[in-house]
């Protein structure tokens, strides 16, 4: 659990030429970093060209990820992309992002199947969870009173999505704690995110029969170059899932550099 992971979720942004400029900007900015895992998740049509751009004078720390997959392997599923199609092309795949839950009505049951297929194809799922409603300001400032029973909804999502997996496979899943109210808005406080990430880590530890620190837990929700150190200095935050700030190479590179200072 020593390296931090910084994942860029480009969402439905960039033209092809913007994607290449962005990928090259990140690549040249992080070339010297060796202690951080960096994942770029472009839109599907740019995966191949971005992969090709990254392959020229590669920066070893950068891996590629997809933003979604479908849980069937092949067949009459117009517009969908399977884990088998992504195998060999990407190393990571975001699963269960709140925008997919919201706009495409993804359920925990579907998310569970997607995670199963991703793992079977050798991909690392970045599985997203997080509450919809902003907590009271007092709790954001002092979250000591937030207990496992108070975040039952998040833990239920984790239980349902990972119920099929054995401990070895759970260890291969990255969890992204993304409070939905903080996405594209105002970030959570680092103490609050730390509290939830710690409760998630403790929950996973129980699920895998007591093995500690086997699953990375990221924070996501308006993370940027100014607050990255606040989050990355927390003991139970193993990295960041970054939306808006990942579209600006200078901001994203700064975040990766900050992560490199906090490798455990
Ligand atoms: P944001 O998005 O950094 O723009 O808040 C994060 C995400 O949705 O993954």
Short mmCIF file of N, CA, C and O and ligand atoms in Angstrom, two decimals, residues 7-11 94 97-99 128 176 178-187 219-224 240-247 255, ligand 1:
data_model
loop_
_atom_site.label_atom_id
_atom_site.label_comp_id
_atom_site.label_asym_id
_atom_site.label_seq_id
_atom_site.Cartn_x
_atom_site.Cartn_y
_atom_site.Cartn_z
N UNK A 7 -5.79 9.18 -10.35
CA UNK A 7 -6.51 8.78 -11.56
C UNK A 7 -7.24 9.98 -12.14
O UNK A 7 -7.90 10.73 -11.42
N UNK A 8 -7.11 10.14 -13.46
CA UNK A 8 -7.75 11.25 -14.16
C UNK A 8 -9.00 10.75 -14.87
O UNK A 8 -8.91 9.89 -15.75
N UNK A 9 -10.14 11.27 -14.49
CA UNK A 9 -11.40 10.92 -15.15
C UNK A 9 -11.78 12.08 -16.08
O UNK A 9 -12.31 13.09 -15.64
N UNK A 10 -11.46 11.90 -17.36
CA UNK A 10 -11.71 13.00 -18.31
C UNK A 10 -13.20 13.13 -18.64
O UNK A 10 -13.60 14.08 -19.31
N UNK A 11 -13.99 12.16 -18.24
CA UNK A 11 -15.44 12.16 -18.52
C UNK A 11 -15.67 12.35 -20.03
O UNK A 11 -14.86 11.90 -20.84
N UNK A 94 -13.01 2.49 -14.56
CA UNK A 94 -13.90 3.10 -13.55
C UNK A 94 -15.24 2.37 -13.63
O UNK A 94 -15.78 2.17 -14.72
N UNK A 97 -19.51 4.87 -11.39
CA UNK A 97 -19.42 6.31 -11.11
C UNK A 97 -20.82 6.87 -10.86
O UNK A 97 -21.80 6.42 -11.48
N UNK A 98 -20.92 7.87 -10.00
CA UNK A 98 -22.25 8.39 -9.64
C UNK A 98 -22.99 8.94 -10.85
O UNK A 98 -24.22 8.92 -10.90
N UNK A 99 -22.23 9.44 -11.85
CA UNK A 99 -22.92 9.94 -13.06
C UNK A 99 -23.56 8.79 -13.83
O UNK A 99 -24.60 8.98 -14.47
N UNK A 128 -16.65 3.23 -7.59
CA UNK A 128 -17.01 4.49 -6.93
C UNK A 128 -18.21 4.32 -5.99
O UNK A 128 -19.21 3.69 -6.34
N UNK A 176 -13.12 4.17 -4.85
CA UNK A 176 -13.05 5.65 -4.88
C UNK A 176 -14.22 6.18 -4.06
O UNK A 176 -15.38 6.00 -4.45
N UNK A 178 -16.33 9.01 -3.38
CA UNK A 178 -16.65 10.28 -4.04
C UNK A 178 -18.00 10.78 -3.52
O UNK A 178 -19.05 10.35 -4.03
N UNK A 179 -17.99 11.66 -2.51
CA UNK A 179 -19.27 12.22 -2.07
C UNK A 179 -19.90 12.97 -3.26
O UNK A 179 -19.27 13.87 -3.83
N UNK A 180 -21.10 12.59 -3.62
CA UNK A 180 -21.68 13.10 -4.87
C UNK A 180 -21.86 14.61 -4.80
O UNK A 180 -21.66 15.32 -5.80
N UNK A 181 -22.16 15.12 -3.61
CA UNK A 181 -22.37 16.56 -3.44
C UNK A 181 -21.09 17.36 -3.68
O UNK A 181 -21.15 18.57 -3.90
N UNK A 182 -19.95 16.68 -3.63
CA UNK A 182 -18.67 17.40 -3.77
C UNK A 182 -18.14 17.36 -5.21
O UNK A 182 -17.19 18.07 -5.55
N UNK A 183 -18.76 16.53 -6.06
CA UNK A 183 -18.25 16.39 -7.43
C UNK A 183 -18.58 17.64 -8.25
O UNK A 183 -19.74 18.08 -8.29
N UNK A 184 -17.56 18.22 -8.85
CA UNK A 184 -17.76 19.43 -9.65
C UNK A 184 -18.33 20.57 -8.84
O UNK A 184 -19.02 21.44 -9.38
N UNK A 185 -18.05 20.58 -7.55
CA UNK A 185 -18.65 21.60 -6.66
C UNK A 185 -17.58 22.07 -5.68
O UNK A 185 -16.60 22.69 -6.11
N UNK A 186 -17.78 21.80 -4.41
CA UNK A 186 -16.79 22.17 -3.39
C UNK A 186 -16.32 20.89 -2.71
O UNK A 186 -17.14 20.06 -2.31
N UNK A 187 -15.02 20.74 -2.59
CA UNK A 187 -14.48 19.50 -2.02
C UNK A 187 -14.93 19.30 -0.58
O UNK A 187 -15.22 20.26 0.13
N UNK A 219 -9.91 9.35 -2.65
CA UNK A 219 -10.94 10.38 -2.48
C UNK A 219 -11.17 11.04 -3.84
O UNK A 219 -10.22 11.27 -4.61
N UNK A 220 -12.42 11.38 -4.15
CA UNK A 220 -12.73 12.15 -5.35
C UNK A 220 -13.85 13.13 -5.08
O UNK A 220 -14.78 12.83 -4.32
N UNK A 221 -13.79 14.30 -5.69
CA UNK A 221 -14.81 15.34 -5.51
C UNK A 221 -14.13 16.69 -5.38
O UNK A 221 -13.69 17.07 -4.30
N UNK A 222 -13.95 17.37 -6.53
CA UNK A 222 -13.31 18.68 -6.57
C UNK A 222 -11.91 18.69 -5.96
O UNK A 222 -11.48 19.69 -5.37
N UNK A 223 -11.20 17.57 -6.12
CA UNK A 223 -9.79 17.57 -5.73
C UNK A 223 -9.03 18.39 -6.77
O UNK A 223 -9.34 18.33 -7.97
N UNK A 224 -8.07 19.17 -6.32
CA UNK A 224 -7.30 20.00 -7.25
C UNK A 224 -5.89 20.23 -6.70
O UNK A 224 -5.54 19.69 -5.64
N UNK A 240 -6.24 9.91 -5.34
CA UNK A 240 -7.34 10.80 -5.74
C UNK A 240 -7.91 10.37 -7.09
O UNK A 240 -7.16 9.93 -7.97
N UNK A 241 -9.22 10.50 -7.22
CA UNK A 241 -9.87 10.39 -8.53
C UNK A 241 -10.26 11.81 -8.91
O UNK A 241 -11.03 12.47 -8.19
N UNK A 242 -9.72 12.29 -10.01
CA UNK A 242 -9.78 13.71 -10.33
C UNK A 242 -10.57 13.94 -11.62
O UNK A 242 -10.25 13.35 -12.65
N UNK A 243 -11.58 14.78 -11.56
CA UNK A 243 -12.35 15.12 -12.75
C UNK A 243 -11.83 16.41 -13.37
O UNK A 243 -10.85 16.42 -14.12
N UNK A 244 -12.47 17.52 -13.04
CA UNK A 244 -12.18 18.82 -13.67
C UNK A 244 -10.70 19.16 -13.73
O UNK A 244 -10.19 19.57 -14.78
N UNK A 245 -9.99 19.00 -12.61
CA UNK A 245 -8.58 19.40 -12.57
C UNK A 245 -7.70 18.50 -13.43
O UNK A 245 -6.57 18.87 -13.75
N UNK A 246 -8.22 17.33 -13.83
CA UNK A 246 -7.39 16.44 -14.64
C UNK A 246 -7.37 16.88 -16.11
O UNK A 246 -6.61 16.35 -16.92
N UNK A 247 -8.21 17.87 -16.45
CA UNK A 247 -8.23 18.37 -17.83
C UNK A 247 -7.21 19.47 -18.05
O UNK A 247 -7.02 19.94 -19.17
N UNK A 255 -0.61 17.74 -8.95
CA UNK A 255 -1.22 16.77 -8.02
C UNK A 255 -0.39 15.48 -7.97
O UNK A 255 -0.19 14.91 -6.91
P1 LIG B 1 -14.43 16.48 -10.03
O1 LIG B 1 -14.92 15.02 -10.52
O2 LIG B 1 -12.97 16.33 -9.64
O3 LIG B 1 -14.63 17.37 -11.22
O4 LIG B 1 -15.27 16.86 -8.86
C1 LIG B 1 -14.51 13.86 -9.85
C2 LIG B 1 -15.22 12.67 -10.42
O5 LIG B 1 -16.43 12.79 -10.75
O6 LIG B 1 -14.63 11.59 -10.56
#
